[in-house]
Amino acid sequence: MSERVPDVEIGPATQADGTAVVALWRAAGLTRPWNDPDRDFADALVTATSTVLVARGPGGIDGTAAGDDPAVVGSVMAGFDGHRGWLYYLAVAPEARGQGLGRELVVAAEAWLAGQGAPKVQLMVRRENADVQAFYAALGYEDADCVVLGRRF
Ligand SMILES: CC(C)(COP(=O)(O)OP(=O)(O)OC[C@H]1O[C@@H](n2cnc3c(N)ncnc32)[C@H](O)[C@@H]1OP(=O)(O)O)[C@@H](O)C(=O)NCCC(=O)NCCS
């Protein structure tokens, strides 16, 4: 198992974290032109059954924390739809990867969802990001053998 990252705390994001969190999502390759990440972040924070958890620590995506303030080095969005919990936007800053932080973020999001009453958790992996499935497999996630369909309103 990976070593715990020192000096990193995981907790709920505030609206003030939006710029740093969206920058992290962009650096992690999670944004797409058809989604507005600023709106996704803001919506998750004002919705009672969703949240964004952030990992704060030394570093940050540009390698420097501003002053003495810890930088955002990881994030995960979680939401409970009344039937199951979902995870989105899991990201660890490139220089902070491979130290167990991704696992800690998933575990923290699972705990948050369980606290909301969610009995199970799922997530979607883009086909072009299939390599990340090995990460989730290490955390006990299994292929749900589903095709995900969607439509814009
Ligand atoms: C996926 C991501 C969050 C993993 O973060 P991380 O902090 O490097 O992961 P961890 O160090 O917590 O790894 C946890 C376990 O998964 C394994 N793992 C991590 N990345 C892996 C990979 N690419 N392939 C195989 N195993 C991997 C680790 O070996 C570790 O196993 P261990 O605990 O038995 O040692 C990070 O690589 C990232 O931000 N990627 C870009 C964004 C992304 O793809 N997000 C997911 C969208 S669905």
mmCIF file of C-alpha atoms and ligand atoms in Angstrom:
data_model
loop_
_atom_site.group_PDB
_atom_site.id
_atom_site.type_symbol
_atom_site.label_atom_id
_atom_site.label_comp_id
_atom_site.label_asym_id
_atom_site.label_seq_id
_atom_site.Cartn_x
_atom_site.Cartn_y
_atom_site.Cartn_z
ATOM 1 C CA MET A 1 0.000 0.000 0.000
ATOM 2 C CA SER A 2 1.157 3.536 -0.737
ATOM 3 C CA GLU A 3 2.639 5.645 2.049
ATOM 4 C CA ARG A 4 0.362 8.312 3.473
ATOM 5 C CA VAL A 5 1.181 11.740 2.079
ATOM 6 C CA PRO A 6 2.578 13.898 4.894
ATOM 7 C CA ASP A 7 1.137 17.340 5.651
ATOM 8 C CA VAL A 8 -1.981 16.859 3.536
ATOM 9 C CA GLU A 9 -5.486 17.386 4.902
ATOM 10 C CA ILE A 10 -8.697 16.392 3.113
ATOM 11 C CA GLY A 11 -11.876 18.382 3.691
ATOM 12 C CA PRO A 12 -14.780 20.113 1.972
ATOM 13 C CA ALA A 13 -14.024 22.784 -0.627
ATOM 14 C CA THR A 14 -15.417 26.299 -0.369
ATOM 15 C CA GLN A 15 -16.423 28.557 -3.258
ATOM 16 C CA ALA A 16 -13.072 30.340 -2.759
ATOM 17 C CA ASP A 17 -11.301 27.152 -3.860
ATOM 18 C CA GLY A 18 -12.957 27.216 -7.280
ATOM 19 C CA THR A 19 -10.090 28.688 -9.285
ATOM 20 C CA ALA A 20 -7.490 26.314 -7.828
ATOM 21 C CA VAL A 21 -9.723 23.262 -8.135
ATOM 22 C CA VAL A 22 -10.642 23.959 -11.755
ATOM 23 C CA ALA A 23 -6.958 24.558 -12.557
ATOM 24 C CA LEU A 24 -6.213 21.149 -11.035
ATOM 25 C CA TRP A 25 -8.956 19.514 -13.124
ATOM 26 C CA ARG A 26 -7.511 21.111 -16.262
ATOM 27 C CA ALA A 27 -3.964 19.981 -15.383
ATOM 28 C CA ALA A 28 -5.284 16.444 -14.807
ATOM 29 C CA GLY A 29 -6.988 16.389 -18.217
ATOM 30 C CA LEU A 30 -10.493 16.075 -16.774
ATOM 31 C CA THR A 31 -12.205 19.031 -18.436
ATOM 32 C CA ARG A 32 -14.036 18.874 -21.764
ATOM 33 C CA PRO A 33 -15.207 21.743 -24.002
ATOM 34 C CA TRP A 34 -18.869 20.771 -23.598
ATOM 35 C CA ASN A 35 -18.747 21.009 -19.799
ATOM 36 C CA ASP A 36 -18.309 24.217 -17.808
ATOM 37 C CA PRO A 37 -16.026 23.201 -14.916
ATOM 38 C CA ASP A 38 -16.591 26.438 -12.976
ATOM 39 C CA ARG A 39 -20.323 25.800 -13.042
ATOM 40 C CA ASP A 40 -19.832 22.111 -12.195
ATOM 41 C CA PHE A 41 -17.801 23.132 -9.143
ATOM 42 C CA ALA A 42 -20.255 25.821 -8.005
ATOM 43 C CA ASP A 43 -23.311 23.584 -8.545
ATOM 44 C CA ALA A 44 -21.803 20.772 -6.501
ATOM 45 C CA LEU A 45 -21.228 23.097 -3.562
ATOM 46 C CA VAL A 46 -24.771 24.502 -3.496
ATOM 47 C CA THR A 47 -26.478 21.119 -3.897
ATOM 48 C CA ALA A 48 -27.297 19.505 -0.539
ATOM 49 C CA THR A 49 -26.486 15.964 -1.694
ATOM 50 C CA SER A 50 -23.202 16.705 -3.439
ATOM 51 C CA THR A 51 -19.821 18.021 -2.428
ATOM 52 C CA VAL A 52 -16.279 18.599 -3.587
ATOM 53 C CA LEU A 53 -13.555 17.393 -1.233
ATOM 54 C CA VAL A 54 -10.098 18.858 -1.600
ATOM 55 C CA ALA A 55 -6.694 17.764 -0.378
ATOM 56 C CA ARG A 56 -4.621 20.682 0.858
ATOM 57 C CA GLY A 57 -0.899 20.518 1.291
ATOM 58 C CA PRO A 58 2.435 21.942 0.276
ATOM 59 C CA GLY A 59 2.981 22.177 -3.454
ATOM 60 C CA GLY A 60 0.049 22.653 -5.777
ATOM 61 C CA ILE A 61 -0.128 22.345 -9.519
ATOM 62 C CA ASP A 62 2.466 25.067 -10.064
ATOM 63 C CA GLY A 63 4.729 23.634 -7.362
ATOM 64 C CA THR A 64 4.285 26.581 -5.033
ATOM 65 C CA ALA A 65 1.844 27.251 -2.236
ATOM 66 C CA ALA A 66 0.878 30.912 -1.914
ATOM 67 C CA GLY A 67 2.489 32.269 1.269
ATOM 68 C CA ASP A 68 1.794 29.971 4.193
ATOM 69 C CA ASP A 69 -1.512 28.772 2.781
ATOM 70 C CA PRO A 70 -1.586 25.123 1.746
ATOM 71 C CA ALA A 71 -2.332 24.598 -1.936
ATOM 72 C CA VAL A 72 -5.015 22.374 -3.438
ATOM 73 C CA VAL A 73 -3.184 19.184 -4.470
ATOM 74 C CA GLY A 74 -6.166 16.900 -4.994
ATOM 75 C CA SER A 75 -9.922 16.836 -5.430
ATOM 76 C CA VAL A 76 -12.929 14.582 -5.810
ATOM 77 C CA MET A 77 -16.604 15.422 -6.387
ATOM 78 C CA ALA A 78 -19.253 13.198 -4.814
ATOM 79 C CA GLY A 79 -23.013 13.152 -5.190
ATOM 80 C CA PHE A 80 -25.883 10.983 -3.922
ATOM 81 C CA ASP A 81 -28.796 10.678 -6.351
ATOM 82 C CA GLY A 82 -31.099 8.894 -3.902
ATOM 83 C CA HIS A 83 -30.153 5.437 -5.158
ATOM 84 C CA ARG A 84 -26.370 5.340 -5.391
ATOM 85 C CA GLY A 85 -23.404 7.575 -4.853
ATOM 86 C CA TRP A 86 -21.304 8.846 -7.745
ATOM 87 C CA LEU A 87 -17.731 10.087 -7.929
ATOM 88 C CA TYR A 88 -16.490 12.676 -10.413
ATOM 89 C CA TYR A 89 -13.428 14.825 -11.059
ATOM 90 C CA LEU A 90 -10.957 12.727 -9.066
ATOM 91 C CA ALA A 91 -7.600 14.403 -9.571
ATOM 92 C CA VAL A 92 -4.225 14.512 -7.870
ATOM 93 C CA ALA A 93 -1.670 17.141 -8.854
ATOM 94 C CA PRO A 94 0.959 15.501 -11.080
ATOM 95 C CA GLU A 95 3.805 16.026 -8.613
ATOM 96 C CA ALA A 96 1.765 14.530 -5.739
ATOM 97 C CA ARG A 97 0.803 11.259 -7.450
ATOM 98 C CA GLY A 98 1.917 7.802 -6.393
ATOM 99 C CA GLN A 99 1.838 8.622 -2.674
ATOM 100 C CA GLY A 100 -1.600 7.322 -1.758
ATOM 101 C CA LEU A 101 -3.460 10.599 -2.101
ATOM 102 C CA GLY A 102 -5.838 9.379 -4.817
ATOM 103 C CA ARG A 103 -6.793 6.459 -2.603
ATOM 104 C CA GLU A 104 -7.335 8.766 0.381
ATOM 105 C CA LEU A 105 -9.584 11.036 -1.647
ATOM 106 C CA VAL A 106 -11.717 8.099 -2.815
ATOM 107 C CA VAL A 107 -11.969 6.746 0.745
ATOM 108 C CA ALA A 108 -12.965 10.195 2.038
ATOM 109 C CA ALA A 109 -15.606 10.564 -0.691
ATOM 110 C CA GLU A 110 -16.969 7.086 0.070
ATOM 111 C CA ALA A 111 -17.273 8.048 3.751
ATOM 112 C CA TRP A 112 -19.076 11.257 2.803
ATOM 113 C CA LEU A 113 -21.504 9.325 0.574
ATOM 114 C CA ALA A 114 -22.123 6.708 3.269
ATOM 115 C CA GLY A 115 -22.949 9.564 5.631
ATOM 116 C CA GLN A 116 -25.547 10.757 3.111
ATOM 117 C CA GLY A 117 -27.158 7.289 3.181
ATOM 118 C CA ALA A 118 -25.762 6.012 -0.120
ATOM 119 C CA PRO A 119 -25.473 2.194 -0.027
ATOM 120 C CA LYS A 120 -23.083 1.917 -2.994
ATOM 121 C CA VAL A 121 -20.805 4.007 -5.151
ATOM 122 C CA GLN A 122 -20.086 4.154 -8.880
ATOM 123 C CA LEU A 123 -18.101 6.245 -11.306
ATOM 124 C CA MET A 124 -17.568 6.604 -15.027
ATOM 125 C CA VAL A 125 -14.198 6.265 -16.744
ATOM 126 C CA ARG A 126 -13.760 7.767 -20.207
ATOM 127 C CA ARG A 127 -12.692 5.205 -22.789
ATOM 128 C CA GLU A 128 -9.513 7.159 -23.601
ATOM 129 C CA ASN A 129 -8.612 7.032 -19.881
ATOM 130 C CA ALA A 130 -8.990 3.250 -19.591
ATOM 131 C CA ASP A 131 -5.548 2.879 -17.940
ATOM 132 C CA VAL A 132 -6.934 4.434 -14.759
ATOM 133 C CA GLN A 133 -9.067 1.329 -14.245
ATOM 134 C CA ALA A 134 -6.030 -0.333 -12.649
ATOM 135 C CA PHE A 135 -6.056 2.398 -9.991
ATOM 136 C CA TYR A 136 -9.726 1.763 -9.218
ATOM 137 C CA ALA A 137 -9.174 -2.006 -9.249
ATOM 138 C CA ALA A 138 -6.535 -1.494 -6.549
ATOM 139 C CA LEU A 139 -9.285 0.176 -4.498
ATOM 140 C CA GLY A 140 -11.739 -2.703 -4.986
ATOM 141 C CA TYR A 141 -13.829 -1.257 -7.831
ATOM 142 C CA GLU A 142 -15.160 -3.678 -10.439
ATOM 143 C CA ASP A 143 -16.330 -3.207 -14.020
ATOM 144 C CA ALA A 144 -20.123 -2.787 -13.789
ATOM 145 C CA ASP A 145 -20.495 -4.019 -17.385
ATOM 146 C CA CYS A 146 -22.830 -1.171 -18.343
ATOM 147 C CA VAL A 147 -23.091 1.158 -21.312
ATOM 148 C CA VAL A 148 -23.640 4.727 -20.143
ATOM 149 C CA LEU A 149 -26.146 6.718 -22.213
ATOM 150 C CA GLY A 150 -26.742 10.440 -21.956
ATOM 151 C CA ARG A 151 -28.654 13.394 -23.391
ATOM 152 C CA ARG A 152 -28.378 17.149 -22.924
ATOM 153 C CA PHE A 153 -31.406 19.172 -21.801
HETATM 154 C C1 LIG B 1 -5.874 8.469 -10.904
HETATM 155 C C2 LIG B 1 -5.151 9.348 -9.893
HETATM 156 C C3 LIG B 1 -6.178 10.179 -9.113
HETATM 157 C C4 LIG B 1 -4.397 8.429 -8.908
HETATM 158 O O1 LIG B 1 -3.857 9.234 -7.883
HETATM 159 P P1 LIG B 1 -2.571 8.763 -7.045
HETATM 160 O O2 LIG B 1 -2.479 9.658 -5.868
HETATM 161 O O3 LIG B 1 -1.382 8.700 -7.930
HETATM 162 O O4 LIG B 1 -2.993 7.275 -6.637
HETATM 163 P P2 LIG B 1 -2.492 6.490 -5.315
HETATM 164 O O5 LIG B 1 -1.078 6.821 -5.061
HETATM 165 O O6 LIG B 1 -3.463 6.739 -4.211
HETATM 166 O O7 LIG B 1 -2.630 4.985 -5.788
HETATM 167 C C5 LIG B 1 -3.500 4.091 -5.129
HETATM 168 C C6 LIG B 1 -3.234 2.711 -5.642
HETATM 169 O O8 LIG B 1 -3.512 2.643 -7.062
HETATM 170 C C7 LIG B 1 -2.346 2.251 -7.771
HETATM 171 N N1 LIG B 1 -2.266 3.067 -8.982
HETATM 172 C C8 LIG B 1 -2.236 4.405 -9.066
HETATM 173 N N2 LIG B 1 -2.203 4.799 -10.363
HETATM 174 C C9 LIG B 1 -2.184 3.651 -11.072
HETATM 175 C C10 LIG B 1 -2.144 3.367 -12.458
HETATM 176 N N3 LIG B 1 -2.120 4.334 -13.381
HETATM 177 N N4 LIG B 1 -2.137 2.079 -12.847
HETATM 178 C C11 LIG B 1 -2.145 1.080 -11.930
HETATM 179 N N5 LIG B 1 -2.214 1.286 -10.605
HETATM 180 C C12 LIG B 1 -2.217 2.550 -10.191
HETATM 181 C C13 LIG B 1 -1.186 2.551 -6.844
HETATM 182 O O9 LIG B 1 -0.109 1.664 -7.090
HETATM 183 C C14 LIG B 1 -1.784 2.330 -5.483
HETATM 184 O O10 LIG B 1 -1.786 0.963 -5.119
HETATM 185 P P3 LIG B 1 -1.289 0.539 -3.655
HETATM 186 O O11 LIG B 1 -2.067 1.387 -2.687
HETATM 187 O O12 LIG B 1 -1.601 -0.902 -3.595
HETATM 188 O O13 LIG B 1 0.160 0.868 -3.641
HETATM 189 C C15 LIG B 1 -4.106 10.278 -10.571
HETATM 190 O O14 LIG B 1 -3.247 9.491 -11.370
HETATM 191 C C16 LIG B 1 -4.734 11.361 -11.452
HETATM 192 O O15 LIG B 1 -5.077 12.447 -10.986
HETATM 193 N N6 LIG B 1 -4.910 11.051 -12.765
HETATM 194 C C17 LIG B 1 -5.454 12.017 -13.745
HETATM 195 C C18 LIG B 1 -6.950 12.256 -13.529
HETATM 196 C C19 LIG B 1 -7.784 10.992 -13.698
HETATM 197 O O16 LIG B 1 -7.590 10.192 -14.604
HETATM 198 N N7 LIG B 1 -8.778 10.853 -12.785
HETATM 199 C C20 LIG B 1 -9.719 9.736 -12.813
HETATM 200 C C21 LIG B 1 -10.879 10.024 -13.706
HETATM 201 S S1 LIG B 1 -12.034 8.637 -13.803
#
